[in-house]
Coordinates of C-alpha atoms in Angstrom, one line a residue:
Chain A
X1 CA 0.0 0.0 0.0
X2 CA 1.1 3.1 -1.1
X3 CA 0.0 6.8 0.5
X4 CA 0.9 10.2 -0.5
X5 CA 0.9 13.5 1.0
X6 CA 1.9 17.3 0.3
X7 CA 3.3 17.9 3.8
X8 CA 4.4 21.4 2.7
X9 CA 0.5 21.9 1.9
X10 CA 0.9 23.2 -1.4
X11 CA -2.9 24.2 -2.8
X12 CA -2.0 26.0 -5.8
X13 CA -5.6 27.7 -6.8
X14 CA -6.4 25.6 -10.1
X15 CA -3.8 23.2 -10.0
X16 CA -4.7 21.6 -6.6
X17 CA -6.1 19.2 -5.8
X18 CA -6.6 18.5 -9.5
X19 CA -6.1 20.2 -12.5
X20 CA -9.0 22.8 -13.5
X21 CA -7.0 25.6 -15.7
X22 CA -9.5 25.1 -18.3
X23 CA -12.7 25.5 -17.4
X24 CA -15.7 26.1 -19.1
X25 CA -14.5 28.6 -21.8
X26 CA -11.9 25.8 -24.0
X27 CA -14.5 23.1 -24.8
X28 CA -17.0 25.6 -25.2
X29 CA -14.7 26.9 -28.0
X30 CA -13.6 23.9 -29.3
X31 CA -17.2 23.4 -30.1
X32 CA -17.6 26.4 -31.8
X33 CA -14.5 26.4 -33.6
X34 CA -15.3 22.8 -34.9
X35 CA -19.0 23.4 -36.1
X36 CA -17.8 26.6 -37.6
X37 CA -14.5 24.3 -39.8
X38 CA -17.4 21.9 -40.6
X39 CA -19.7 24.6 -41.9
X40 CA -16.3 26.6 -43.9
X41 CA -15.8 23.0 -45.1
X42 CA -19.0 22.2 -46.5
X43 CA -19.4 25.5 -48.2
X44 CA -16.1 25.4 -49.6
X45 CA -16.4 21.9 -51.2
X46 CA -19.9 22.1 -52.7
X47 CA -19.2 25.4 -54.2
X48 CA -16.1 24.1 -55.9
X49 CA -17.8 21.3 -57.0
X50 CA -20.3 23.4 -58.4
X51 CA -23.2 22.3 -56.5
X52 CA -24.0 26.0 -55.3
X53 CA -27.6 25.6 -56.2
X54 CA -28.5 22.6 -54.7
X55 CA -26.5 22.6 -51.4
X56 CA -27.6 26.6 -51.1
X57 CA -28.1 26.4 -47.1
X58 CA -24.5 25.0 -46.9
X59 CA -23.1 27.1 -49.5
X60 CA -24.5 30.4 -49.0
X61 CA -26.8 30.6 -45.9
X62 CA -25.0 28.8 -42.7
X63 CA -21.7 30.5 -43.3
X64 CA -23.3 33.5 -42.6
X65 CA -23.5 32.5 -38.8
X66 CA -20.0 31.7 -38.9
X67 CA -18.2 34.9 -38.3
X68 CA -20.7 35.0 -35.2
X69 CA -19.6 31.5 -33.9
X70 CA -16.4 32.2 -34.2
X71 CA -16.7 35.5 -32.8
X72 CA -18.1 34.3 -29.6
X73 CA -15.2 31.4 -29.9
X74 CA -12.6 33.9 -30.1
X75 CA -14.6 35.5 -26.8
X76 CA -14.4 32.4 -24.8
X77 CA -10.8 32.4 -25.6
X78 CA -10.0 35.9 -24.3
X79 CA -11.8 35.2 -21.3
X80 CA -10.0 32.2 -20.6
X81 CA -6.5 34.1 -21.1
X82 CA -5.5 34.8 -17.1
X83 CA -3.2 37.7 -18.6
X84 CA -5.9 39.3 -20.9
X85 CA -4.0 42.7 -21.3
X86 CA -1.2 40.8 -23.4
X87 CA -3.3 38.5 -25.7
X88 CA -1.6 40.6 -28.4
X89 CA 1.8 39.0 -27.7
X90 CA 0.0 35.9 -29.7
X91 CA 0.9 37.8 -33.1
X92 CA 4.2 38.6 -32.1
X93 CA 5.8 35.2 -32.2
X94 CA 5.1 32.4 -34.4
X95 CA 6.0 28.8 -32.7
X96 CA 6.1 25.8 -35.0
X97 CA 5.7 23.1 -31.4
X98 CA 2.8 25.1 -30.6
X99 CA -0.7 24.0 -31.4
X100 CA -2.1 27.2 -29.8
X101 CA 0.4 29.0 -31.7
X102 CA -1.2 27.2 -35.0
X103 CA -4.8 27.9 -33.5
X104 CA -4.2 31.6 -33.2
X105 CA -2.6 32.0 -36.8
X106 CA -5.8 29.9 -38.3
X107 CA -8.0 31.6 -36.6
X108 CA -6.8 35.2 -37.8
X109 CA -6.7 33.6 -41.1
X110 CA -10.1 31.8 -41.2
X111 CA -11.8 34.9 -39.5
X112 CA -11.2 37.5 -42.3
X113 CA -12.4 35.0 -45.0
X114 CA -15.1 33.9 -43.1
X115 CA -16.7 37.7 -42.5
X116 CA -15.7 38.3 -46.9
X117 CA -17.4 34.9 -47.6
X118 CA -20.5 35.9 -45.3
X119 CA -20.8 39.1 -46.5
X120 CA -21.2 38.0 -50.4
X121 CA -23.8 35.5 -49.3
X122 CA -25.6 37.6 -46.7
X123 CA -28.6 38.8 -49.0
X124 CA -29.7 34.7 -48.6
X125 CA -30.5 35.1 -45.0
X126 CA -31.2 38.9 -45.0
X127 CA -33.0 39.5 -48.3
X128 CA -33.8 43.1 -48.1
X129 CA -29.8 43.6 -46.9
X130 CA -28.7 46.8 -48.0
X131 CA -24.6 48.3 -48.4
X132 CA -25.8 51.9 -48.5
X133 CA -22.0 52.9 -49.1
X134 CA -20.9 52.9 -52.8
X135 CA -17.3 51.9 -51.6
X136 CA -19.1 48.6 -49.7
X137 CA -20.4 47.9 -53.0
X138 CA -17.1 48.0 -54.9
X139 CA -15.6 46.0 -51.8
X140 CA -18.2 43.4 -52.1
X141 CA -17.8 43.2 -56.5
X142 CA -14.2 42.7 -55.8
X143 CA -14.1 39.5 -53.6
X144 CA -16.7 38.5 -56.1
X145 CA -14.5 37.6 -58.9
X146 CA -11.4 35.6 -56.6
X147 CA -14.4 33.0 -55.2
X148 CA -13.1 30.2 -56.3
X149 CA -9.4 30.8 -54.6
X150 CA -11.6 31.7 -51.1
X151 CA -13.5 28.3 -51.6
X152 CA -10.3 26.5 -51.7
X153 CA -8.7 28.7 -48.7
X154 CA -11.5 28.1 -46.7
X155 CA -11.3 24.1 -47.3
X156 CA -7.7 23.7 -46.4
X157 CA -8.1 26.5 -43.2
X158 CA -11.4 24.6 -42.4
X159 CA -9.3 21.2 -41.8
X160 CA -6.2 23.0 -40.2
X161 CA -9.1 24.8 -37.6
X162 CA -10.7 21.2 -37.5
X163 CA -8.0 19.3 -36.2
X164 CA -6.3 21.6 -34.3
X165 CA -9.2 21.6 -32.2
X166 CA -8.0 18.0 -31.2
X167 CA -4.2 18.2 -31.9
X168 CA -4.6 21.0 -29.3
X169 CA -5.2 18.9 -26.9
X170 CA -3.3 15.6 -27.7
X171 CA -0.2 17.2 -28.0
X172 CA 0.0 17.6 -23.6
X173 CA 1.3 13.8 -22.7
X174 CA 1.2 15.1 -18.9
X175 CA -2.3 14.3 -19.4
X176 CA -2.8 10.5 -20.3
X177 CA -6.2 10.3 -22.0
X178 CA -5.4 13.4 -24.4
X179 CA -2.3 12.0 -25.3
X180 CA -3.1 9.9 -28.3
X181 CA -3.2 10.8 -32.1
X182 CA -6.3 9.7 -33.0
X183 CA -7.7 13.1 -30.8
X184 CA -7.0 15.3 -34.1
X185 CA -9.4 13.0 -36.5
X186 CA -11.8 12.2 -34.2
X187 CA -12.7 16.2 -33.1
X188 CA -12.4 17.3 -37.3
X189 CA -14.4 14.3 -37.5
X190 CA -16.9 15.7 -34.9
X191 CA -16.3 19.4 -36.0
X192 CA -17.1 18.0 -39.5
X193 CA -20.7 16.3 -38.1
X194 CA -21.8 19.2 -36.1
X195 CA -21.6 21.8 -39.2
X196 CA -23.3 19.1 -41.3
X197 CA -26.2 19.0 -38.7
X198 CA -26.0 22.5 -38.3
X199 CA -26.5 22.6 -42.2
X200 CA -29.6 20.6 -42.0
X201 CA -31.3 22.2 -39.4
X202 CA -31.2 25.5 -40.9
X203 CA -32.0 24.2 -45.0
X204 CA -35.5 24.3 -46.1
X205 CA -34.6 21.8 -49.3
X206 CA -35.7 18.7 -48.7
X207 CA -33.0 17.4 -51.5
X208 CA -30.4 19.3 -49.4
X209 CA -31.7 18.2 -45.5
X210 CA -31.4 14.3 -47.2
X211 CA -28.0 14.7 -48.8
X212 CA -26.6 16.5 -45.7
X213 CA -28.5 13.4 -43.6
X214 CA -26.6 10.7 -45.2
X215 CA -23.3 12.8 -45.0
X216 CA -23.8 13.1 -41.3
X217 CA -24.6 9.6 -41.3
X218 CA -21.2 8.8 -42.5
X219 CA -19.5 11.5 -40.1
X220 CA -21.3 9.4 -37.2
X221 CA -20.1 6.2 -38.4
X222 CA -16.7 7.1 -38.4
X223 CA -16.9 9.0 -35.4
X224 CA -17.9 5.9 -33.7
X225 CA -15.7 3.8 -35.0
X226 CA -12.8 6.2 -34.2
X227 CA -14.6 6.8 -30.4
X228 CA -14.2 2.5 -29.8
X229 CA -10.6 2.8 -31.6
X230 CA -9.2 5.1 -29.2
X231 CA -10.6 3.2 -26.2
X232 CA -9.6 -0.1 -27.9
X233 CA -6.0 1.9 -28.0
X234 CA -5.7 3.2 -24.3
X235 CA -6.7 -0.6 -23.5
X236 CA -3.8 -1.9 -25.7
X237 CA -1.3 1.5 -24.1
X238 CA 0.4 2.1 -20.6
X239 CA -0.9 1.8 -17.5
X240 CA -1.4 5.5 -17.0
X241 CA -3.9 5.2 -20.0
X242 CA -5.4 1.9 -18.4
X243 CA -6.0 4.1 -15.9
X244 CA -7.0 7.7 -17.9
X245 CA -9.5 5.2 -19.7
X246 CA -11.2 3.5 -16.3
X247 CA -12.8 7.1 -16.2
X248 CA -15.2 5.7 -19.4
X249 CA -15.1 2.5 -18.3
X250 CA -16.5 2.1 -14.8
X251 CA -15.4 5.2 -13.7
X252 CA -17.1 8.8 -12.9
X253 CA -17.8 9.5 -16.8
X254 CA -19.2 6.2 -17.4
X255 CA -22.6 6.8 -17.3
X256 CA -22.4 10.8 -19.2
X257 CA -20.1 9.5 -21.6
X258 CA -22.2 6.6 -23.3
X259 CA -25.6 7.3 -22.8
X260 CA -25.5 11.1 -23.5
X261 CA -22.6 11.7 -25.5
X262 CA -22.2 8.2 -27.3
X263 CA -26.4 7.1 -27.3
X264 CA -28.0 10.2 -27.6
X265 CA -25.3 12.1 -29.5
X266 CA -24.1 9.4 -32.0
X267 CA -26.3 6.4 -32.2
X268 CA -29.7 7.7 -32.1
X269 CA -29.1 10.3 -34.9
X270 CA -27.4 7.6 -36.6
X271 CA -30.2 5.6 -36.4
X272 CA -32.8 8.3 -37.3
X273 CA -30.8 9.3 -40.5
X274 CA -31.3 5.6 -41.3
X275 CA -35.1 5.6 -40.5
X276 CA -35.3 8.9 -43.1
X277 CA -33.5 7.3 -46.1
X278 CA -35.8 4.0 -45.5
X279 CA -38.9 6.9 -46.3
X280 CA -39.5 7.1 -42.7
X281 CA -41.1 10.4 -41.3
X282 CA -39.1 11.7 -38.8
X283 CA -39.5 15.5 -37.7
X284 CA -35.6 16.3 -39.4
X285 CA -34.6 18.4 -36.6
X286 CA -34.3 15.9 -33.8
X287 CA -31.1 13.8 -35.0
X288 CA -29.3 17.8 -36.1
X289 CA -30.1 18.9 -32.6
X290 CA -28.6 15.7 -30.9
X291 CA -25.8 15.9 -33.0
X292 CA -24.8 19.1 -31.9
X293 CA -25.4 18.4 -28.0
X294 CA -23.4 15.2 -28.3
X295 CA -20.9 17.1 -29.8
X296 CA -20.6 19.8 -27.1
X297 CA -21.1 17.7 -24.2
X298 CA -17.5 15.4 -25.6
X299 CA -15.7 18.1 -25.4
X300 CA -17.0 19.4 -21.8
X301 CA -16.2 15.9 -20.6
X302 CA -13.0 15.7 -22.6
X303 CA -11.0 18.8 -22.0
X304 CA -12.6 17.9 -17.9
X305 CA -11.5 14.6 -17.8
X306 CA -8.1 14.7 -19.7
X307 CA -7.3 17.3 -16.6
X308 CA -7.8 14.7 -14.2
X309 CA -5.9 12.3 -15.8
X310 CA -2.5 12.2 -15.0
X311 CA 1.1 10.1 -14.7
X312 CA 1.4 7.5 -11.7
X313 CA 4.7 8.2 -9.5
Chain B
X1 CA 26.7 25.1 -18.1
X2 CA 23.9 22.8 -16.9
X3 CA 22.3 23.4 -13.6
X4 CA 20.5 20.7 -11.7
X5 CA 20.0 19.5 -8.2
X6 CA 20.0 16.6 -6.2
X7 CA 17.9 15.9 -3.4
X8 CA 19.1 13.4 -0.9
X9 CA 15.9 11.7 0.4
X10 CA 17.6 9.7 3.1
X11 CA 18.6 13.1 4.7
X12 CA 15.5 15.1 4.2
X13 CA 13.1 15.0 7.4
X14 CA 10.2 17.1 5.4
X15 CA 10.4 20.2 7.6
X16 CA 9.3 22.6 5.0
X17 CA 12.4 25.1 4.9
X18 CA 12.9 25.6 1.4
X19 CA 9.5 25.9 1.1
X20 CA 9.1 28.7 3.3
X21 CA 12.8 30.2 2.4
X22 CA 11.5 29.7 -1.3
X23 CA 8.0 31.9 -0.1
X24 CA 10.0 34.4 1.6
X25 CA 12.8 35.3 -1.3
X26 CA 10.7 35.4 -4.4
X27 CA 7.6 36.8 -2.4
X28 CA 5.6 34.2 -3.6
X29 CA 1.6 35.3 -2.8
X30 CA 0.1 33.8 -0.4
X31 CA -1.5 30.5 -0.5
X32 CA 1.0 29.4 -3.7
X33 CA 4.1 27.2 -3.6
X34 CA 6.7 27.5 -6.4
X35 CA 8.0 24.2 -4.2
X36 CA 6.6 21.6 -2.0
X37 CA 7.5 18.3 0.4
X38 CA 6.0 15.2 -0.5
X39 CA 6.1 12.5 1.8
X40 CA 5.4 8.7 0.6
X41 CA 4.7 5.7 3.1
X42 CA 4.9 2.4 1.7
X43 CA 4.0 -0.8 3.2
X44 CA 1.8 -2.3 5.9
X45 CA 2.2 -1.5 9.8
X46 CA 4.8 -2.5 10.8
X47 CA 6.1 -2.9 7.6
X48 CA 6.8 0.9 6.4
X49 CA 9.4 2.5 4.1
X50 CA 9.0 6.1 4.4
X51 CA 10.4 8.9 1.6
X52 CA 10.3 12.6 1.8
X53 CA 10.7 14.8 -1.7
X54 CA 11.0 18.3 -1.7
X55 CA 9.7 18.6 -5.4
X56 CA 10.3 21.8 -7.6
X57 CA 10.4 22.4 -11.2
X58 CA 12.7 19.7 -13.1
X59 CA 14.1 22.4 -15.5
X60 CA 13.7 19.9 -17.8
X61 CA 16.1 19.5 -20.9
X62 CA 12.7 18.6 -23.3
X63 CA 10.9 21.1 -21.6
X64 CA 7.1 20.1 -22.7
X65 CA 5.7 23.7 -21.4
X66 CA 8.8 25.9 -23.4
X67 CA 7.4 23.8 -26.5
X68 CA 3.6 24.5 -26.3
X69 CA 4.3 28.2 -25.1
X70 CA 2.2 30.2 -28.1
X71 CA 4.3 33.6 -27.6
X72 CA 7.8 32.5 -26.5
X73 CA 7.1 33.6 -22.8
X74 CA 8.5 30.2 -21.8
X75 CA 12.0 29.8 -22.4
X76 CA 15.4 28.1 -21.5
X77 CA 17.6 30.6 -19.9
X78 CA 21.4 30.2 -19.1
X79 CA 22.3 26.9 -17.9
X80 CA 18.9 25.2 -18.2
X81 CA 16.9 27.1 -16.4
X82 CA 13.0 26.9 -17.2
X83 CA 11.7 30.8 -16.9
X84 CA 9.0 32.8 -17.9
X85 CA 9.1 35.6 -19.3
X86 CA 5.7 38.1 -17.5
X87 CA 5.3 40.3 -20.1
X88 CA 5.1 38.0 -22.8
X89 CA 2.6 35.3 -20.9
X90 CA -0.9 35.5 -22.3
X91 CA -2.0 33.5 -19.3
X92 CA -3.4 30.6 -22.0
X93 CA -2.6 27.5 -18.7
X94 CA -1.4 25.7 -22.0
X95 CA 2.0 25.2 -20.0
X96 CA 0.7 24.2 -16.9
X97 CA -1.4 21.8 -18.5
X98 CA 1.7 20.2 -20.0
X99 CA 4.0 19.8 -17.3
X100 CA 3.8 16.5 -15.7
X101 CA 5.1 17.3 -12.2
X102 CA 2.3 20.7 -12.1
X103 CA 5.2 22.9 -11.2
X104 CA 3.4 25.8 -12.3
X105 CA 0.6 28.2 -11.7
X106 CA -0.6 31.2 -12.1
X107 CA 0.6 33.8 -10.6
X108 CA -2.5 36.2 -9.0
X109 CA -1.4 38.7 -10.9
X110 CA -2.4 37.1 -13.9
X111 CA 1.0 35.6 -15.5
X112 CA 2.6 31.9 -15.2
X113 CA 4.9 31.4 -12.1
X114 CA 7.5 29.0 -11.0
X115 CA 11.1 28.2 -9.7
X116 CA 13.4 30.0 -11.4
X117 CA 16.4 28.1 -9.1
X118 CA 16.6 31.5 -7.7
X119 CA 18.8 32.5 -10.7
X120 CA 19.0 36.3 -9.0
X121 CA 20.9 34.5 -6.4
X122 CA 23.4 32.9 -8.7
X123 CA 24.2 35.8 -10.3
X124 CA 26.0 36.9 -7.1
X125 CA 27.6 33.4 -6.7
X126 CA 25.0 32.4 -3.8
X127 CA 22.9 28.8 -4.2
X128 CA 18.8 28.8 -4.2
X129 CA 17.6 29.9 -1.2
X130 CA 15.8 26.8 -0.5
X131 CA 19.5 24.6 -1.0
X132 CA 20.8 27.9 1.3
X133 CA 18.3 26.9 4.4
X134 CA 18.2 23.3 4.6
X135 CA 19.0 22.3 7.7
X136 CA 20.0 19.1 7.0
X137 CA 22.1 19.9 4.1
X138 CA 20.1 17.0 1.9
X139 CA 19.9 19.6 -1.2
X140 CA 22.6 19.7 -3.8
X141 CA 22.8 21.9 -6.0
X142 CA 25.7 23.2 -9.3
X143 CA 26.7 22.8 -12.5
X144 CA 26.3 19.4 -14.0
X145 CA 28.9 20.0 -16.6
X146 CA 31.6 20.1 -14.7
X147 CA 32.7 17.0 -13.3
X148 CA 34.0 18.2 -9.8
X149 CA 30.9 19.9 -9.0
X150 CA 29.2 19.1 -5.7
X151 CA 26.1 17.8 -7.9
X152 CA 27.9 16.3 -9.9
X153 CA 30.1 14.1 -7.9
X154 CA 27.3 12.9 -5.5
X155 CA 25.0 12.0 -8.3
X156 CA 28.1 9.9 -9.8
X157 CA 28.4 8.5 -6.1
X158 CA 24.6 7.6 -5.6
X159 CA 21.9 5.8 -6.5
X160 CA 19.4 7.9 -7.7
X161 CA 16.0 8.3 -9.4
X162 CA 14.4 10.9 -11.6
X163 CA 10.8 11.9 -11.6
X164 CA 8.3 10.2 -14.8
X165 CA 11.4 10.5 -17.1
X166 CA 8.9 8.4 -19.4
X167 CA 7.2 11.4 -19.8
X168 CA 10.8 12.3 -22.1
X169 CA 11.4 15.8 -20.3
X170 CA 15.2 14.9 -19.6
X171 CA 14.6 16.5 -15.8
X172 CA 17.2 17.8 -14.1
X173 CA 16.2 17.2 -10.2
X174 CA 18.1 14.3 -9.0
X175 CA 16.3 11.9 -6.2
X176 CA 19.0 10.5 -4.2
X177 CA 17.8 6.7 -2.9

């Protein structure tokens, strides 16, 4: 039997007991900054493959939200920043071992085109949208013409934002359960899943809400299968990821983790996009909806638990 | 030059010293510890093996929180030493959430804290004030590069262990068994 103690008392305000630096503000923006890569994603692809017209909600009407999402992303992340004053310091230094580094640079990439690729697209959720300015107008007939180079910019920064969402936090090994590689797919994955649902719940083309369905379909299949392959992995790993993945398996997240995040997140929708390409009728905003609260609740209890788990000495 | 310290846990009783003396020099706030006592009781009465660790930053050599720094705040200084740099830290936690040993926190005034092996001391050729006040004498502390060091010999002379060094962070505090 083994006991340990901090004799010195050392309670270190977020570090002890346990680990609790990132609280509520990080997974909230993980969220965001995944749904918003899966909706920059979508749009990108269908408009190079010149399917504007009949994926229009993905195309030209969601990524108007998207400066917004990532607005109040970007908000989260000043708030969590304990030394807010010098956030600017970010843009003064570029460091290639740094996936926040990466984040930041994305984000002040993806941002700019997001708000240009918005703003060409925004009479489809504002119809009676107005410029007023002559100079807005000129603004506005520019970017019109370089569309196709902003579709493909907003693929490859869409995947980059995607992954780094989970690269993020995989790249810490002082925390076992974050520590593996399959992190990066499985949030671009998710990221990728929520933007399609988010797609679906806002299109009024039946076409479009069914193609969307049976992409999401496929997002939640690999999801899944990537979900059982990392706990199959921590299984197969160390004993500080034996013990990182006891928290899913027996331990404190057990219950959260499969019947919220992994039933009601992934498998039901899964299995109600199957019900609606069998001809089913099912009202098509439940499975979206349960998507995207799956998809925020994983990375509550991710970026929660992977601070708890730690190395055994 | 290479700093690094070995702590001789046969000789340390766990009386807190260099945590106070640590306190006390760098005016660390209140209710914070840039370093700490552990004490680890093994066995079954009367069976017991007991260890005392007064644990700091490693200053490791693959520093994982210099790495994922975003802004360069976190950097190697002269001879090893694991700083950070006030004015530069953002506050992100993305360093405290990499360091294994959670050697660092943040500081109330909004940046990221830690040992700094008192490297204002050893400018003016004095140790750490924690190795300074140990009454028992079980910290070591020098220059690993050179052979004749005080660290350096007793580390050659000892059996010793290093803290997770599975984690790869190369770190540079020296358990003495």
């Amino acid at each position: 039997m083994r006991e340990e103690l901090f004799v010195s008392g050392r309670s270190n305000p977020l570090i002890d007991p346990h680990l609790e630096i990132w609280e509520w503000q990080i997974p909230a923006y993980l969220f965001l900054g995944g749904l918003a890569a899966g909706i920059l994603f979508f749009a990108g692809l269908f408009y190079l493959r010149g399917k504007e017209e009949k994926f229009s909600t993905a195309v030209r009407v969601a990524p108007v939200f998207v400066p917004v999402l990532l607005a109040i992303g970007l908000l989260f992340l000043f708030l969590d920043l304990k030394h807010k004053l010098y956030f600017w310091r970010l843009y003064t230094s570029f460091s290639i071992e740094s996936p926040t580094s990466w984040g930041a640079w994305t984000l002040l990439l993806i941002m700019p085109l997001s708000m240009i690729w918005a703003a060409l697209n925004i009479e489809s959720v504002f119809p009676r949208w107005d410029w007023k300015f002559q100079w807005a107008k000129d603004i506005i007939e520019f970017f019109k013409k370089y569309k196709t180079e902003m579709a493909w910019g907003l693929v490859v920064l869409s995947i980059i934002l995607g992954i780094y969402t989970g690269i993020l936090l995989s790249a810490f090994n002082a925390r076992p359960l974050w520590n593996t590689s399959i992190l990066g797919p499985l949030f671009l994955t998710s990221g990728l899943s929520t933007g399609a649902a988010f797609i679906v719940l806002f299109s009024r083309s039946k076409a479009e809400r069914h193609s969307m369905g049976q992409i999401d379909l496929m997002l939640i299949t690999i999801e899944i299968a990537l979900i059982i392959h990392m706990f199959m992995g921590f299984q197969a790993s160390t004993q500080v990821q034996i013990e990182a993945a006891k928290m899913f398996l027996g331990g404190q997240f057990t219950a959260t983790f499969w019947v919220f995040v992994f039933s009601l997140g992934l498998v039901i929708p899964a299995l109600l996009e199957i019900l609606e390409a069998k001809g089913k009728k099912v009202p098509y905003y439940i499975a979206p909806a349960l998507v995207l609260f799956g998809g925020l609740l994983f990375r509550f209890i991710m970026v929660h638990a992977g601070q708890l788990s730690r190395w055994l000495y | 030059m290479r700093y690094a310290m070995a702590i001789d846990t046969k000789k340390c009783v766990g009386c807190s010293d260099c945590v106070v003396a640590c306190q006390t020099e760098n005016l660390v706030p209140h209710g914070y510890a840039r370093d700490w006592i552990v004490e680890v009781t093994d066995g079954t009465y009367p069976q017991l093996e007991l260890e005392y660790r007064s644990e700091r930053c490693n200053h490791c050599d693959n520093a994982p929180c210099v790495r994922c720094c975003p802004t360069g705040a976190s950097f190697i200084s002269e001879g090893g030493i694991v700083k950070v740099e006030h004015d530069k830290c953002i506050g992100c936690g993305a360093c405290i959430t990499a360091c294994p040993y959670d050697a660092r926190f943040v500081h109330p005034e909004g940046y990221v804290d830690k040992c700094t092996f008192c490297d204002h001391r050893l400018e003016q050729g004095q140790d750490p004030a924690c190795v300074a006040v140990c009454p028992t004498k079980c910290l070591y502390f020098g220059d690993m590069d050179d052979p004749n060091s005080e660290v350096s010999l007793v580390v050659k002379k000892r059996k010793f262990k290093t803290l997770i060094p599975e984690a790869g962070t190369e770190p540079q505090l020296y358990f003495l068994i």
